[in-house]
CSV table of C-alpha atoms in Angstrom, one decimal:
chain,number,residue,atom,x,y,z
P,29,UNK,CA,-8.8,9.1,-11.3
P,30,UNK,CA,-4.7,8.7,-10.6
P,31,UNK,CA,-3.0,8.0,-13.3
P,32,UNK,CA,0.6,6.3,-14.2
P,33,UNK,CA,2.6,9.8,-14.1
P,34,UNK,CA,0.3,11.3,-11.2
P,35,UNK,CA,1.2,8.0,-9.3
P,36,UNK,CA,4.7,8.3,-9.8
P,37,UNK,CA,4.9,11.6,-8.8
P,38,UNK,CA,3.3,10.7,-5.8
P,39,UNK,CA,5.7,7.8,-5.1
P,40,UNK,CA,8.8,9.6,-5.9
P,41,UNK,CA,7.7,13.2,-3.5
P,42,UNK,CA,6.2,11.2,-0.8
P,43,UNK,CA,6.2,8.0,-0.7
P,44,UNK,CA,9.4,7.5,-1.0
P,45,UNK,CA,11.3,9.7,1.6
P,46,UNK,CA,8.7,8.4,4.4
P,47,UNK,CA,9.8,5.2,3.8
P,48,UNK,CA,13.7,6.0,3.9
P,49,UNK,CA,12.9,8.5,6.6
P,50,UNK,CA,11.0,5.8,8.6
P,51,UNK,CA,12.7,2.6,7.2
P,52,UNK,CA,16.1,3.8,6.9
P,53,UNK,CA,17.7,0.1,7.1
P,54,UNK,CA,15.1,-0.8,3.7
P,55,UNK,CA,13.2,-3.3,6.2
P,56,UNK,CA,10.0,-3.1,4.0
P,57,UNK,CA,8.6,-4.8,0.9
P,58,UNK,CA,6.4,-2.4,-1.2
P,59,UNK,CA,3.6,-4.1,-2.4
P,60,UNK,CA,0.4,-2.7,-5.1
P,61,UNK,CA,-2.7,-4.3,-6.3
P,62,UNK,CA,-3.6,-4.3,-9.7
P,63,UNK,CA,-5.3,-0.6,-10.3
P,64,UNK,CA,-3.9,0.4,-14.1
P,65,UNK,CA,-1.7,3.0,-12.4
P,66,UNK,CA,0.3,0.5,-10.3
P,67,UNK,CA,1.0,-2.0,-13.4
P,68,UNK,CA,2.2,0.7,-15.7
P,69,UNK,CA,5.4,0.2,-17.2
P,70,UNK,CA,6.4,3.9,-16.2
P,71,UNK,CA,5.6,2.9,-12.2
P,72,UNK,CA,6.2,-0.8,-12.4
P,73,UNK,CA,9.8,0.3,-13.6
P,74,UNK,CA,9.7,3.4,-11.0
P,75,UNK,CA,9.0,0.7,-8.2
P,76,UNK,CA,12.0,-1.7,-9.3
P,77,UNK,CA,14.7,1.0,-9.4
P,78,UNK,CA,13.9,3.1,-6.0
P,79,UNK,CA,12.4,1.1,-3.5
P,80,UNK,CA,14.7,-1.6,-1.0
P,81,UNK,CA,12.7,-4.4,-1.9
P,82,UNK,CA,9.3,-4.5,-4.4
P,83,UNK,CA,7.2,-7.3,-5.6
P,84,UNK,CA,6.0,-6.6,-9.3
P,85,UNK,CA,2.3,-6.9,-10.3
P,86,UNK,CA,2.4,-10.3,-11.1
P,87,UNK,CA,3.7,-11.2,-7.7
P,88,UNK,CA,0.3,-9.5,-6.0
P,89,UNK,CA,-2.7,-12.3,-6.4
P,90,UNK,CA,-5.9,-10.9,-7.9
P,91,UNK,CA,-8.7,-10.2,-5.8
P,92,UNK,CA,-6.6,-9.8,-2.2
P,93,UNK,CA,-8.6,-7.0,-0.2
P,94,UNK,CA,-7.3,-9.7,2.8
P,95,UNK,CA,-3.8,-8.8,2.1
P,96,UNK,CA,-4.5,-4.6,1.7
P,97,UNK,CA,-3.5,-2.9,4.9
P,98,UNK,CA,-5.9,0.1,4.5
P,99,UNK,CA,-8.9,-2.3,4.5
P,100,UNK,CA,-8.3,-2.8,7.6
P,101,UNK,CA,-8.8,1.0,8.8
P,102,UNK,CA,-10.9,2.1,6.0
P,103,UNK,CA,-14.4,3.0,6.2
P,104,UNK,CA,-17.2,3.8,3.4
P,105,UNK,CA,-18.3,6.9,2.6
P,106,UNK,CA,-21.3,9.1,1.3
P,107,UNK,CA,-19.4,11.0,-1.2
P,108,UNK,CA,-15.5,12.1,-2.0
P,109,UNK,CA,-15.6,15.5,0.5
P,110,UNK,CA,-16.3,13.1,3.6
P,111,UNK,CA,-13.7,10.8,2.2
P,112,UNK,CA,-11.1,13.0,1.5
P,113,UNK,CA,-11.5,14.7,5.0
P,114,UNK,CA,-11.6,11.7,6.7
P,115,UNK,CA,-8.7,10.2,5.4
P,116,UNK,CA,-6.6,13.9,5.9
P,117,UNK,CA,-7.6,13.6,9.8
P,118,UNK,CA,-7.2,9.9,9.6
P,119,UNK,CA,-3.7,10.4,8.1
P,120,UNK,CA,-2.7,13.4,10.5
P,121,UNK,CA,-3.5,11.4,14.0
P,122,UNK,CA,-2.0,8.0,12.8
P,123,UNK,CA,1.2,7.8,14.6
P,124,UNK,CA,4.6,6.5,12.8
P,125,UNK,CA,3.8,3.2,15.5
P,126,UNK,CA,0.9,2.7,14.4
P,127,UNK,CA,1.8,2.7,11.0
P,128,UNK,CA,5.2,0.2,11.2
P,129,UNK,CA,2.5,-2.2,13.8
P,130,UNK,CA,-0.2,-2.4,10.7
P,131,UNK,CA,2.5,-3.3,8.4
P,132,UNK,CA,4.5,-5.9,10.5
P,133,UNK,CA,1.1,-7.6,10.5
P,134,UNK,CA,0.9,-8.2,6.8
P,135,UNK,CA,3.2,-11.4,7.3
P,136,UNK,CA,0.4,-12.8,9.2
P,137,UNK,CA,-2.1,-12.1,6.7
P,138,UNK,CA,-0.2,-13.5,4.0
P,139,UNK,CA,-0.1,-16.3,5.8
P,140,UNK,CA,-3.7,-16.9,6.4
P,141,UNK,CA,-4.3,-15.8,3.5
P,142,UNK,CA,-2.5,-18.9,2.3
P,143,UNK,CA,-3.9,-21.3,4.7
P,144,UNK,CA,-7.0,-20.6,3.1
P,145,UNK,CA,-5.8,-21.0,-0.6
P,146,UNK,CA,-6.5,-17.5,-1.8
P,147,UNK,CA,-9.7,-17.5,0.1
P,148,UNK,CA,-11.1,-14.7,2.0
P,149,UNK,CA,-9.7,-14.8,5.7
P,150,UNK,CA,-11.3,-12.1,9.2
């Protein structure tokens, strides 16, 4: 389980440096779901101070898997070891261009969710 302290360490030492290196102009929006580690005051404060553009917990619609980029690339696994191996291999093989294109498709999914009045989209 990832608690708020571990989550903020991941953001500080891995996510933020990657975003600064790949989006130096700050052209991104950092969003999170409602996981307790994401909605903690510690994480919310860190994100609002450090990310170029940040949507706080109350901006994100509840139960919104259609808006998560990972929901379009992650498949079920029979156990944790299988999941870890798959994530490690997939991340190592993902190009920066692929990640940027996946993020760029986000606006289209937001519009589709709005059109569906918060319902599920394909």
